[in-house]
Short mmCIF file of C-alpha atoms and ligand atoms in Angstrom, two decimals:
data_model
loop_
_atom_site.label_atom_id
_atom_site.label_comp_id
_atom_site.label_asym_id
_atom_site.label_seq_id
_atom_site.Cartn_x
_atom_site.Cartn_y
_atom_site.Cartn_z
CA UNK I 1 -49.18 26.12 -194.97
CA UNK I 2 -48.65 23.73 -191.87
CA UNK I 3 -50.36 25.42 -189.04
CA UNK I 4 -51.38 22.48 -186.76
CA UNK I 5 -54.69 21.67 -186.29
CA UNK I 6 -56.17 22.66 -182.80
CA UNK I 7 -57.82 19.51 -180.90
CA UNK I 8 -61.41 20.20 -179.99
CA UNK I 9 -63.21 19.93 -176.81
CA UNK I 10 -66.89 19.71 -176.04
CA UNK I 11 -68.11 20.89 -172.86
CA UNK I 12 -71.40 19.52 -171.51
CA UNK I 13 -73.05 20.78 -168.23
CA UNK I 14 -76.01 22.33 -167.48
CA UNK I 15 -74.65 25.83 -165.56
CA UNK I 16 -73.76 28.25 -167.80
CA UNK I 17 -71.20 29.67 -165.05
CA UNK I 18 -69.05 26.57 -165.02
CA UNK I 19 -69.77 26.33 -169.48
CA UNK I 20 -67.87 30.25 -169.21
CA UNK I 21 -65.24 29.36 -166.76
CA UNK I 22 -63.87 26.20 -169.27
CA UNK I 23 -64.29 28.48 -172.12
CA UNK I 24 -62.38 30.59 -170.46
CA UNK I 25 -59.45 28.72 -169.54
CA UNK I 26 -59.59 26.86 -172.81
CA UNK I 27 -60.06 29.10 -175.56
CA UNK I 28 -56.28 30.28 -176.35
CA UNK I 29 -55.64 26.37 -177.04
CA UNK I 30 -58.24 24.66 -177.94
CA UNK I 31 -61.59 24.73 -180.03
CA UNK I 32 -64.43 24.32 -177.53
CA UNK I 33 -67.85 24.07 -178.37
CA UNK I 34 -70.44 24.24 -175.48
CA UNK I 35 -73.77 22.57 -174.79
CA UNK I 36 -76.12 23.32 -171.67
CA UNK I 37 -77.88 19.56 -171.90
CA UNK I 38 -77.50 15.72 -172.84
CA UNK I 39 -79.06 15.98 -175.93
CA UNK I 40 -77.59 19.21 -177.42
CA UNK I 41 -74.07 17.40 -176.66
CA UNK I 42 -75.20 14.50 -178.49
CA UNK I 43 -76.81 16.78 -181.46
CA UNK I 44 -73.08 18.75 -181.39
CA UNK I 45 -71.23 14.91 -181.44
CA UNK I 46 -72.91 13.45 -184.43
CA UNK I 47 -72.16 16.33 -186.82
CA UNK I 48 -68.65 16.77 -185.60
CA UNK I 49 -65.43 15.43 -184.85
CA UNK I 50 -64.31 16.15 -180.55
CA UNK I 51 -61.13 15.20 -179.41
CA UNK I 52 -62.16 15.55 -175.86
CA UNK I 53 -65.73 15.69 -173.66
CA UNK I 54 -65.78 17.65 -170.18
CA UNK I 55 -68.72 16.00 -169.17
CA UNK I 56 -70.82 16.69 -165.92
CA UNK I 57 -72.17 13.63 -164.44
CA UNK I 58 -75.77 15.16 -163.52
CA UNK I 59 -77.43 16.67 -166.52
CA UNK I 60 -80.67 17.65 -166.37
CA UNK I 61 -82.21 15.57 -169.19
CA UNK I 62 -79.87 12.37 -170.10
CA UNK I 63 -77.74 10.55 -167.05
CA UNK I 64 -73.95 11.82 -167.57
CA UNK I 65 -72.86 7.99 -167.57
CA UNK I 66 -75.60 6.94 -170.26
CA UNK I 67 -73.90 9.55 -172.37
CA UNK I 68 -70.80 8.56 -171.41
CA UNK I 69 -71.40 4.97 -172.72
CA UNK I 70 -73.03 6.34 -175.95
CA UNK I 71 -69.73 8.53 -176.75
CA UNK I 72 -67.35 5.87 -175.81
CA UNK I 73 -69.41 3.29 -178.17
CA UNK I 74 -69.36 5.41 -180.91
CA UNK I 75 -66.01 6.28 -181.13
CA UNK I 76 -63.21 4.57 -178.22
CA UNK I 77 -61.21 7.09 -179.33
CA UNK I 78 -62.21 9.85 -177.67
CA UNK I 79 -61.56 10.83 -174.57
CA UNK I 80 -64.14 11.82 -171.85
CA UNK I 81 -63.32 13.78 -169.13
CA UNK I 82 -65.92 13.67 -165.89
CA UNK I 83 -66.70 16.60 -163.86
CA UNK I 84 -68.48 15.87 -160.66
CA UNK I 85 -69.31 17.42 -157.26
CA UNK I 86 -67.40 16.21 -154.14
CA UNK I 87 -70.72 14.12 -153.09
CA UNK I 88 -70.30 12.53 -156.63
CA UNK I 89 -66.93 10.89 -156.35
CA UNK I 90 -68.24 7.21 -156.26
CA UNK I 91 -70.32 7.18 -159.09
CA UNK I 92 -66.89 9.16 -161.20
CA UNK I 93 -64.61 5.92 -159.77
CA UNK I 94 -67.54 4.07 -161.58
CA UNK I 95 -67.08 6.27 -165.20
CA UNK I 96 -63.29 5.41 -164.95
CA UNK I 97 -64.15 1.79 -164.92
CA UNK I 98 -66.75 2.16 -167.97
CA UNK I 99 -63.86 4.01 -169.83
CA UNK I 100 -63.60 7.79 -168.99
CA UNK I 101 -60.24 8.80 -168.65
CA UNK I 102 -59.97 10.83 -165.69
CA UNK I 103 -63.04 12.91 -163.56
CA UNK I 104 -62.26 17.05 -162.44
CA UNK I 105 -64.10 17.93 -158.80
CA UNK I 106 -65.77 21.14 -159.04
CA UNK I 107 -64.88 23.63 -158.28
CA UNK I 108 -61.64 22.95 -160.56
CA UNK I 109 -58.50 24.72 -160.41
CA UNK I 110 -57.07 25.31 -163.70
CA UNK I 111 -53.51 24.38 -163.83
CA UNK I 112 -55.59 20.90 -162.73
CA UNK I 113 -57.96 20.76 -165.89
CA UNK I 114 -54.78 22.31 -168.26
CA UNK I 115 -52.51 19.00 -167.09
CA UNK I 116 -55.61 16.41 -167.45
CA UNK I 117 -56.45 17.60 -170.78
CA UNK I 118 -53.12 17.80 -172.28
CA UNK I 119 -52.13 14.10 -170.89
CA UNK I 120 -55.43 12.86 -172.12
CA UNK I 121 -54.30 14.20 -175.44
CA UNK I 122 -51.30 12.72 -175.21
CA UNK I 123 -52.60 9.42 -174.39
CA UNK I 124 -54.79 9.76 -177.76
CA UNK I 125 -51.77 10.32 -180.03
CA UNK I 126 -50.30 7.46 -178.69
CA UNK I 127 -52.96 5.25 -179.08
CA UNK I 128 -53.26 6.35 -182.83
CA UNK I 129 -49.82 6.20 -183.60
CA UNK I 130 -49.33 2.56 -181.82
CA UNK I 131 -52.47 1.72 -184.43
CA UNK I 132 -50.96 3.22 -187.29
CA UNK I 133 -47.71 1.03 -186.94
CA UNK I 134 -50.03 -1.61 -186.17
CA UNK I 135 -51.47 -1.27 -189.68
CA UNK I 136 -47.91 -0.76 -190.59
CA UNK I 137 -46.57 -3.67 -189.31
CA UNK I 138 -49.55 -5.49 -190.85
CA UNK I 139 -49.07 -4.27 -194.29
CA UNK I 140 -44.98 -4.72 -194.36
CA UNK I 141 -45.12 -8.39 -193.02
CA UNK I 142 -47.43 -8.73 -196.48
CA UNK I 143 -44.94 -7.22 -198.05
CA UNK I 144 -42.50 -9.84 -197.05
CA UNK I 145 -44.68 -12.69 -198.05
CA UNK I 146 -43.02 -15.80 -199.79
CA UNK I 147 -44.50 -16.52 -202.89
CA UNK I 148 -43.79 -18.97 -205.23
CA UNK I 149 -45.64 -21.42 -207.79
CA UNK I 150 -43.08 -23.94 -208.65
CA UNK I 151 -43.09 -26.98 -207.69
CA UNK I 152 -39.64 -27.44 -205.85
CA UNK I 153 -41.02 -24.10 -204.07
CA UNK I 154 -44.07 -25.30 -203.17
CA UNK I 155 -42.30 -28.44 -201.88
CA UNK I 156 -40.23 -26.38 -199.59
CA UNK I 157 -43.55 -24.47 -198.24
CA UNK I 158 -44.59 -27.96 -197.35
CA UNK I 159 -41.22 -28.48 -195.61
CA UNK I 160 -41.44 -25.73 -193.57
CA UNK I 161 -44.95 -26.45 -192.76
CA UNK I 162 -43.89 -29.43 -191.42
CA UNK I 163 -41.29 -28.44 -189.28
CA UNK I 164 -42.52 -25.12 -187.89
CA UNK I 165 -43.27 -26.69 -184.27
CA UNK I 166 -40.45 -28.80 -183.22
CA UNK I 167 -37.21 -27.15 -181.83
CA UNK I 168 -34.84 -28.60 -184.06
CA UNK I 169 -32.47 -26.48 -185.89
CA UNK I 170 -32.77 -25.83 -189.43
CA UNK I 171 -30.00 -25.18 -192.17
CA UNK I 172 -30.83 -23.05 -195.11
CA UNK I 173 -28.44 -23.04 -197.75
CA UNK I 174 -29.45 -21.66 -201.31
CA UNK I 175 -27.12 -18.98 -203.57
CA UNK I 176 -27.00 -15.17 -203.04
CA UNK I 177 -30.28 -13.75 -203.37
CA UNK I 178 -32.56 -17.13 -203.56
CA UNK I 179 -34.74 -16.03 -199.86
CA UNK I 180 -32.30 -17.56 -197.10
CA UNK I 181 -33.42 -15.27 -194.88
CA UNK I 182 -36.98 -14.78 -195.55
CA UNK I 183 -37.60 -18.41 -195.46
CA UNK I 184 -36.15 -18.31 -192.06
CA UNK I 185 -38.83 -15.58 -191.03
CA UNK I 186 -41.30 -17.75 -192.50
CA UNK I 187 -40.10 -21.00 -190.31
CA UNK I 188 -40.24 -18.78 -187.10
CA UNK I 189 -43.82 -16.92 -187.92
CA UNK I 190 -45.19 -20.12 -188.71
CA UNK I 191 -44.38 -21.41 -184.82
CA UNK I 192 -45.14 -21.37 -181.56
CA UNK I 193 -42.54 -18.95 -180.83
CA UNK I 194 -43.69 -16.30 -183.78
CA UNK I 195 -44.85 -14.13 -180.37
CA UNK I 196 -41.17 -13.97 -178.85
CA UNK I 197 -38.47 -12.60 -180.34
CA UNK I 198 -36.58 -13.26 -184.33
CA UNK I 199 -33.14 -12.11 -183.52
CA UNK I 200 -30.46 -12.10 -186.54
CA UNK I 201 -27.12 -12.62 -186.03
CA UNK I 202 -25.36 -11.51 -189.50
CA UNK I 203 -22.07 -13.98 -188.74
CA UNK I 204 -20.21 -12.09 -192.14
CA UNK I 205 -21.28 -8.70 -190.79
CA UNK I 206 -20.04 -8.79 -187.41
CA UNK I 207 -16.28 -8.27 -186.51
CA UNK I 208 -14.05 -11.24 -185.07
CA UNK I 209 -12.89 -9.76 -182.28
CA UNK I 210 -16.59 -8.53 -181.67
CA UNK I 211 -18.74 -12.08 -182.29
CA UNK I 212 -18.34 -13.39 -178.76
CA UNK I 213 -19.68 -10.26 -177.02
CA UNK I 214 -22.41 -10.45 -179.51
CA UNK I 215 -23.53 -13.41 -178.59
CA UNK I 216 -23.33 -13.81 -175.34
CA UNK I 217 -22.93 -10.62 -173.83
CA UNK I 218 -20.44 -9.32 -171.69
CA UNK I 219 -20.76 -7.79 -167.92
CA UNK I 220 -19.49 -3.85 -167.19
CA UNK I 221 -15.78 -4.24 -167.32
CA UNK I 222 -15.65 -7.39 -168.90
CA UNK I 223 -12.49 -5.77 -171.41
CA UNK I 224 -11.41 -2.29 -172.08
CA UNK I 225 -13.98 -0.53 -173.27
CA UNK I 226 -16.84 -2.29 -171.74
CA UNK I 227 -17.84 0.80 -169.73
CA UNK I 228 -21.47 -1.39 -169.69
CA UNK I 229 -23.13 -4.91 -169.64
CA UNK I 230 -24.69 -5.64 -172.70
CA UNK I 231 -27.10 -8.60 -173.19
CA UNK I 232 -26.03 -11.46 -175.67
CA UNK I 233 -28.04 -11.52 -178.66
CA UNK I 234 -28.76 -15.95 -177.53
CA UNK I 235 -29.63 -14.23 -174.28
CA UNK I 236 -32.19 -11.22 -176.58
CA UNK I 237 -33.37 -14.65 -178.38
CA UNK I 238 -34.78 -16.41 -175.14
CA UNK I 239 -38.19 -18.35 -176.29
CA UNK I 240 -37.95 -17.25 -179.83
CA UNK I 241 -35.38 -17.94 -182.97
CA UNK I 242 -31.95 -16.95 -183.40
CA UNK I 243 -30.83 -16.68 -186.98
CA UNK I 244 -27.20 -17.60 -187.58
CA UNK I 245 -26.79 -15.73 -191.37
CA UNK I 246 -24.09 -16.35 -193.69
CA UNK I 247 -23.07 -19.05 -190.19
CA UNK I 248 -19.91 -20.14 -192.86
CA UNK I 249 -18.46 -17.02 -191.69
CA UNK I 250 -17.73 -17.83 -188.49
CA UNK I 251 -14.55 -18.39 -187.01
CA UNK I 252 -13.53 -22.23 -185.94
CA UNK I 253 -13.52 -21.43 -182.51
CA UNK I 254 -16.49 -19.72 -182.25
CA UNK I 255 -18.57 -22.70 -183.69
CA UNK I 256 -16.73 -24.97 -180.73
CA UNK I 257 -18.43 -22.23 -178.54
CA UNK I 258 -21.43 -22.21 -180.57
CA UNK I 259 -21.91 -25.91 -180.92
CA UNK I 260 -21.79 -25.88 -176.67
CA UNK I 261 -24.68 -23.65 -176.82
CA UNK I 262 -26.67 -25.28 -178.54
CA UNK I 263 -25.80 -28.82 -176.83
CA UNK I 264 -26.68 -27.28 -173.47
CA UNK I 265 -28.72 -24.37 -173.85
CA UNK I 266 -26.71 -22.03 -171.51
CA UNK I 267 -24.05 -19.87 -171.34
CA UNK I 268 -21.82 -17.01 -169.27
CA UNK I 269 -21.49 -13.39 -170.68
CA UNK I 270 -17.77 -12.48 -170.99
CA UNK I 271 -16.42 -11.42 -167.62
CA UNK I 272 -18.86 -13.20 -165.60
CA UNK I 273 -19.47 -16.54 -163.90
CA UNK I 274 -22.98 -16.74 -164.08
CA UNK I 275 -24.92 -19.07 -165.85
CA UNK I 276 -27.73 -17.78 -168.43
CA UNK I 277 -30.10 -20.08 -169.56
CA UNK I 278 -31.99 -19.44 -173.04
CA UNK I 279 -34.05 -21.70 -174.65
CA UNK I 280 -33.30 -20.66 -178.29
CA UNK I 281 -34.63 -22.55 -181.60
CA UNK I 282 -31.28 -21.80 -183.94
CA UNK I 283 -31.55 -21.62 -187.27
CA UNK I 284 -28.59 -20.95 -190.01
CA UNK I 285 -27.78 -20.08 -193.19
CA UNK I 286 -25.30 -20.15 -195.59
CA UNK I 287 -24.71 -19.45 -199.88
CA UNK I 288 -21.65 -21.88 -199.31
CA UNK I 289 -21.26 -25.66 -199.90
CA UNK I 290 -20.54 -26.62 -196.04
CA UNK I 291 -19.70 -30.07 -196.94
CA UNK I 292 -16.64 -28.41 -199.42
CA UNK I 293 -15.73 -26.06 -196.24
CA UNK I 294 -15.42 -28.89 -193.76
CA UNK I 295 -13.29 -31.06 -195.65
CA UNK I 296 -10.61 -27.92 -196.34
CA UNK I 297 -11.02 -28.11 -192.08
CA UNK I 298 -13.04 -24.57 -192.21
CA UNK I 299 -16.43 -25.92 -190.71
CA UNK I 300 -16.77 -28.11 -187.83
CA UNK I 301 -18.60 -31.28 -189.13
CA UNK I 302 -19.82 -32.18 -185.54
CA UNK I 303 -21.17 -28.27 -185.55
CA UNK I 304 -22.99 -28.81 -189.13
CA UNK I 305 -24.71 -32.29 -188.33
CA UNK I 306 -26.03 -30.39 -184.79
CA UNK I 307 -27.46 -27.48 -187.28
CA UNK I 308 -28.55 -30.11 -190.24
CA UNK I 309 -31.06 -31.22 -188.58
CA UNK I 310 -33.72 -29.82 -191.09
CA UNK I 311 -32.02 -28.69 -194.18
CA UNK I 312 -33.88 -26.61 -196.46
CA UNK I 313 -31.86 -25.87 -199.74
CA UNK I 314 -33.58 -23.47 -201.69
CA UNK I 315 -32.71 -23.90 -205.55
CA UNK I 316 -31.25 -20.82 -207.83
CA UNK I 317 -34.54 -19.27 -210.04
CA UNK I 318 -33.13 -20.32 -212.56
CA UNK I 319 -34.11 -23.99 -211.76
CA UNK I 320 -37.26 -22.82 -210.92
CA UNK I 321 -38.45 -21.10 -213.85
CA UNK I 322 -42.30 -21.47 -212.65
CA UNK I 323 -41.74 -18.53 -210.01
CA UNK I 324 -40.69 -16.03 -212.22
CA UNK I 325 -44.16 -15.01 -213.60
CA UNK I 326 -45.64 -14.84 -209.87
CA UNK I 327 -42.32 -13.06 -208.26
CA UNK I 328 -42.51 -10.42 -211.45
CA UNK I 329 -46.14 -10.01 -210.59
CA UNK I 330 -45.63 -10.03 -206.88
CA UNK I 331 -43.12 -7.37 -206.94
CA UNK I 332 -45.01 -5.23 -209.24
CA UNK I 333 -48.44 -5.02 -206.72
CA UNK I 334 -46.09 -4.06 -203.80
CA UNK I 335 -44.51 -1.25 -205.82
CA UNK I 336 -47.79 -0.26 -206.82
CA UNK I 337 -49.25 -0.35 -203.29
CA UNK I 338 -46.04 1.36 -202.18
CA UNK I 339 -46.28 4.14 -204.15
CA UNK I 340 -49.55 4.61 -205.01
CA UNK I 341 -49.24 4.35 -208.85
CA UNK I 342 -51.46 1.99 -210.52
CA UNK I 343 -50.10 -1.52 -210.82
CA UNK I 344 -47.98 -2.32 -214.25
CA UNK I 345 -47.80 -5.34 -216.53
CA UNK I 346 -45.53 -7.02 -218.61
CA UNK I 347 -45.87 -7.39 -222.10
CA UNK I 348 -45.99 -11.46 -223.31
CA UNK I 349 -42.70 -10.79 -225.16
CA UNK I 350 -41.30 -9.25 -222.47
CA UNK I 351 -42.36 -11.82 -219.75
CA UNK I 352 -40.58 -14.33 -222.23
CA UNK I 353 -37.52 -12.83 -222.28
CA UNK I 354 -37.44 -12.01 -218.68
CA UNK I 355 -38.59 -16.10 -218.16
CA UNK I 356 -36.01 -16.88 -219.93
CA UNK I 357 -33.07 -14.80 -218.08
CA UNK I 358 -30.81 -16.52 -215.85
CA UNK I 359 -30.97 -14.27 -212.98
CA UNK I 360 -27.13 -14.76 -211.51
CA UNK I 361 -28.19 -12.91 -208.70
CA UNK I 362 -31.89 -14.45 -208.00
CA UNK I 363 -34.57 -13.27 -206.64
CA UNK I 364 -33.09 -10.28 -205.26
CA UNK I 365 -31.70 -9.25 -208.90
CA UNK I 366 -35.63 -9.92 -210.13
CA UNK I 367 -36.97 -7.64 -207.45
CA UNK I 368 -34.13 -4.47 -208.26
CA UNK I 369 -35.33 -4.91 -211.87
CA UNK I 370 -39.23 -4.57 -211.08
CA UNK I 371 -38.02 -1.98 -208.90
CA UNK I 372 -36.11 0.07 -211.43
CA UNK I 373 -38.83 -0.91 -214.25
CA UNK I 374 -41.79 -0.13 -212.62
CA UNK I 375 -40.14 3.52 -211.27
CA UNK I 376 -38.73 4.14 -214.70
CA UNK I 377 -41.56 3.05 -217.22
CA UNK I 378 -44.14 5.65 -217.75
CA UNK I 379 -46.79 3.53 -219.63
CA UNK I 380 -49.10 0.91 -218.30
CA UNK I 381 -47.33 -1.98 -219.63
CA UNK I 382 -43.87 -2.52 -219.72
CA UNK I 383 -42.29 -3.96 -222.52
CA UNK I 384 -39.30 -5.06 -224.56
CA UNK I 385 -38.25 -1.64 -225.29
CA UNK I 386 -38.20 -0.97 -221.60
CA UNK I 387 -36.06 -3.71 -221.25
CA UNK I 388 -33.76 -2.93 -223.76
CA UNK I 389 -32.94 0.04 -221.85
CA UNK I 390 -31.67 -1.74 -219.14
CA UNK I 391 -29.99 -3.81 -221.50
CA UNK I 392 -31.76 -7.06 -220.25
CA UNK I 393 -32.83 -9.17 -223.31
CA UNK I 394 -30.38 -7.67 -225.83
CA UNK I 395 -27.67 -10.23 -227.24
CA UNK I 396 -24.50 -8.32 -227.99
CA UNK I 397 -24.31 -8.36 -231.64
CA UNK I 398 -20.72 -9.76 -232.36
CA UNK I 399 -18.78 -12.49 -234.14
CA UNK I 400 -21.33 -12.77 -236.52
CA UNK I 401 -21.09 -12.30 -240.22
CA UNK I 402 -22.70 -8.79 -241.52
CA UNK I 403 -25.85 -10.63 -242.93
CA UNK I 404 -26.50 -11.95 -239.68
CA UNK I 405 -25.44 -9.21 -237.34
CA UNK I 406 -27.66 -7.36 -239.80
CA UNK I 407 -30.39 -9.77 -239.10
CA UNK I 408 -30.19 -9.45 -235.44
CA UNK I 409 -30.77 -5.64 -235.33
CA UNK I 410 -33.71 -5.68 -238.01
CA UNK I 411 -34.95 -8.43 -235.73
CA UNK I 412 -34.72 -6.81 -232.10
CA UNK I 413 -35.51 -3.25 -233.75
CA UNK I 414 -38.95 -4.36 -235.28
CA UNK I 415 -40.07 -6.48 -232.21
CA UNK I 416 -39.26 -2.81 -230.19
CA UNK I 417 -41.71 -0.76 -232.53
CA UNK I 418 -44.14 -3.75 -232.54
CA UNK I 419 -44.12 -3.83 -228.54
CA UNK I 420 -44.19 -0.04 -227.98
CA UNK I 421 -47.61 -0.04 -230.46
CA UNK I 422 -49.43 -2.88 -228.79
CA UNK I 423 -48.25 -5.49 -231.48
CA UNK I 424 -50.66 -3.27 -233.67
CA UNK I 425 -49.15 -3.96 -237.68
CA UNK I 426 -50.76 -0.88 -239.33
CA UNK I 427 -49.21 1.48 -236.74
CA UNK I 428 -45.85 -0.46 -236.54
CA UNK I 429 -45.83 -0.50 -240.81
CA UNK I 430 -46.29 3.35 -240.60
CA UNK I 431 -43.61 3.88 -237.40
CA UNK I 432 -41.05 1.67 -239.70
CA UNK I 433 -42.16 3.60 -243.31
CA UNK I 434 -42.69 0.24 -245.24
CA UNK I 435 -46.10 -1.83 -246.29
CA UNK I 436 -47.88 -3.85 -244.21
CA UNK I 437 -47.25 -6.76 -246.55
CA UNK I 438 -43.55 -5.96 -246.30
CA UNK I 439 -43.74 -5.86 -242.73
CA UNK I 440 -45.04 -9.47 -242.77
CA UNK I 441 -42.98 -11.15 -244.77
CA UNK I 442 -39.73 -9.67 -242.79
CA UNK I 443 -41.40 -10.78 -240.05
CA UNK I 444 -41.98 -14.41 -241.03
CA UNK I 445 -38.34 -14.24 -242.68
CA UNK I 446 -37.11 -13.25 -239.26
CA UNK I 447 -39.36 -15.60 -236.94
CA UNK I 448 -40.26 -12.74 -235.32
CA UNK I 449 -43.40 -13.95 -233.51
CA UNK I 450 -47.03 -12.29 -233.85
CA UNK I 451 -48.58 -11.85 -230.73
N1 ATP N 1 -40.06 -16.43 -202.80
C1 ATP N 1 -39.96 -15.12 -202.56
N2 ATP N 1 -41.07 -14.38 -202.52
C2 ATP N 1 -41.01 -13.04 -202.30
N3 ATP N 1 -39.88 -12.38 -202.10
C3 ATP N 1 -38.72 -13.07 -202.12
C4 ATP N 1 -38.71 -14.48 -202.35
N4 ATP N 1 -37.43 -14.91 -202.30
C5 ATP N 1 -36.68 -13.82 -202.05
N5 ATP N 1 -37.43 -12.72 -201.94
C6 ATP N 1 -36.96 -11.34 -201.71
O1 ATP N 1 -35.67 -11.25 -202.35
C7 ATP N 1 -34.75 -10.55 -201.54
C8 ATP N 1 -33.58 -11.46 -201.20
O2 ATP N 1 -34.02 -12.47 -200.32
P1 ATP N 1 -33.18 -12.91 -199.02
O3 ATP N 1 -32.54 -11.71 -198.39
O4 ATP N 1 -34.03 -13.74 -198.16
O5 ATP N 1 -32.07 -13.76 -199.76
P2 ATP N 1 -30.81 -14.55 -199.16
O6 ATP N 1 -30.89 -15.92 -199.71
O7 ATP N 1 -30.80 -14.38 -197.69
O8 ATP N 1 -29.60 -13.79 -199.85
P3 ATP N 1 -28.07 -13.61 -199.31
O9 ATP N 1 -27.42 -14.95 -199.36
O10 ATP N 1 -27.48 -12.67 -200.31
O11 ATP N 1 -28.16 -13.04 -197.95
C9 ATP N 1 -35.51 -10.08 -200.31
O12 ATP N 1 -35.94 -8.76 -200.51
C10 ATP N 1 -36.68 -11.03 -200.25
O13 ATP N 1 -37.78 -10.39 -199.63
MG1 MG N 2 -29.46 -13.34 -196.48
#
């Protein structure tokens, strides 16, 4: 059952004719609750909930502008309309300016109060929706925190640290996956332009034929099909970052055109003569070896030195090994907080294993796998059985003699029923039918560690 909630209004004012008239007109669409003086009103607003307060300026017991304070103090959030007499108007301008929303001269007409009330509701929603994506916003730039423990990572949160403030251009280069671009987020939230605008420019995404429009615009008419002007994405970027992704991509050309840019900070958008200046910080990045690219005559060198000012090179997990307990960890709270299941854990054997892994496609593989392992895994820790299943942490058992291969199995298929029963040896001994004391000495035999 959906049916939406009706908002509530309070009307406060001391003549029961004008209390009946607003009832009147409001009833269909609203709940209204009525109070003949200050202090019933304020009795009615600390038991309940009001969306909205008709409230007449001269009450017989409290001043209509102390209550109005009082309300607005309590709760910002909702809104207070005055109703006044003509001889009144001054002291309503004066309510505005404390923080009513609107005032209604008596007598009202109704279409009048109908309009005020609805855009005062209005304005509410708004305001609660532009806090909920506040809180939003909040939450997901959490969610995109760097983390990292390792010392070449913690190195390069020193670097960028360090050259947050000055306008030179930075050049991230790292494999597929290693945090290219959230590093770059990280270098522009950390400066003085995190207010202004981060504006990406995926160089591998965008067409050819397309890249010059992108970024620097082009006026109406410009080419066929440019029924409009369109503003550059260098021109979107003015006093914040422009992020040149995957910037091996782009043609040879382009980075001549590029490269001018940057030199002198100002442009024309196709099909017109004008010149736009933006002042841009650029930063780039790229999974390639430039160096490689501009010997084979695919990347301007002049272009690379302009962008190498920093370089940041972020190194595969692999060589980091000391991140992967905080990234597992990390990526297993923000599942948790994003779906509201209580956070997992990783068994130690499973932590080894995954430790271990090479992670070809770095941290991005790592975060899929939480992903998938955390959705997947019913109990509260998830271990090498879970694994197996996604065939992480399972050698392939071939080209090995039988004794061995046999080995292997008994090997992998005991440290399974140990993980799944806490590393417990009665209940394992039981799951596998043999004795404990058999259990033990296969394990020894098989190094199978005890946890
Ligand atoms: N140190 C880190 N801490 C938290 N999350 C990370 C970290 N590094 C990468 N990630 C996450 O891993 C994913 C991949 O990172 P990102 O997109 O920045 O990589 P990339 O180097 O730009 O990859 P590609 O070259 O494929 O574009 C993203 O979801 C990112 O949030
Ligand atoms: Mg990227």
């Amino acid at each position: 059952m959906n049916t939406r909630k009706k908002a509530t209004i309070l009307v406060v004012d001391d003549e029961k004719g004008v209390r009946q008239s607003f009832d009147l007109v409001l009833k269909d669409s609203y709940q209204v609750l009525l109070s003949g003086s200050g202090s019933e009103a304020r009795g009615v607003l600390s038991k309940r909930k009001v969306d909205i307060v008709l409230l007449d300026i001269m009450l017989p017991d409290i001043n209509g502008m102390d209550l109005l304070q009082s309300i607005k103090e309590t709760d910002p959030n909702t809104e207070v309309i005055m109703v006044t007499a003509v001889k009144e108007i001054q002291t309503a301008v004066k309510a505005i300016k404390m923080g009513a929303y609107e005032y209604i001269i008596k007598p009202f007409m109704v279409d009048d109060v109908l309009t005020i009330i609805s855009r005062a509701l209005e304005k509410k929603k708004l305001v609660e929706q532009v806090a909920y994506l506040k809180d939003e916003l909040d939450r997901y730039g959490k969610f995109e925190r760097i983390v990292g423990s390792d010392k070449k990572m913690l190195e390069i949160f020193e670097l960028i640290r360090s050259i947050c403030d000055s306008d030179g251009a930075v050049l991230i280069q790292g494999e597929s996956g290693t945090g290219k671009e959230l590093v770059a987020r990280a270098v522009h939230n950390q400066s003085s332009r995190k207010s202004c605008p981060f504006i990406v420019i995926n160089c591998a995404a965008i067409p050819r034929t397309l890249m010059e429009s992108e970024l620097f615009g082009h006026i109406k008419g410009a080419f066929t099909g440019a029924t409009n002007t369109i503003i550059g994405k260098l021109e979107l970027a003015d006093r914040g970052t422009a992020f040149l992704d995957d910037i091996d991509c782009l043609e040879v050309n382009m980075q001549a055109k590029l490269l001018r840019v940057i030199q002198e900070k100002e442009f024309e958008r196709l099909g017109s003569n004008k010149v736009i200046k933006s002042d841009v910080r650029f930063l780039a990045a790229s999974n390639k070896n430039l160096p490689d690219l501009i010997e084979k005559g695919l990347f301007r060198e002049d272009l690379f030195y302009r962008l190498n000012v920093f370089p940041i090179f972020i190194p595969p997990l692999r060589e980091r090994r000391g991140d992967i307990p905080v990234l597992l960890a990390h990526f297993l709270e923000q599942h948790a907080k994003r779906s509201g299941k209580p956070r997992r854990s990783f068994s130690q054997e499973a932590l080894n294993i995954l430790t271990e892994y090479d992670w070809p496609g770095n941290v991005r593989e790592l975060q899929n796998l939480v992903e998938r392992l955390a959705t997947i895994t019913k109990e509260p820790v998830i271990g090498l059985r879970n694994l197996n299943t996604l065939s992480i942490g399972r050698k392939p058992i071939k080209d090995m003699t039988l004794k061995d291969a046999v080995n292997a199995f008994e090997r992998q298929y005991i440290t399974d029923v140990l993980d799944s029963v806490g590393y417990s040896r009665k209940k394992a001994s039981e799951l596998l039918g043999v004795h404990r004391n058999t259990l033990l000495s296969r394990m020894t035999e098989l190094e199978i560690k005890a946890e």
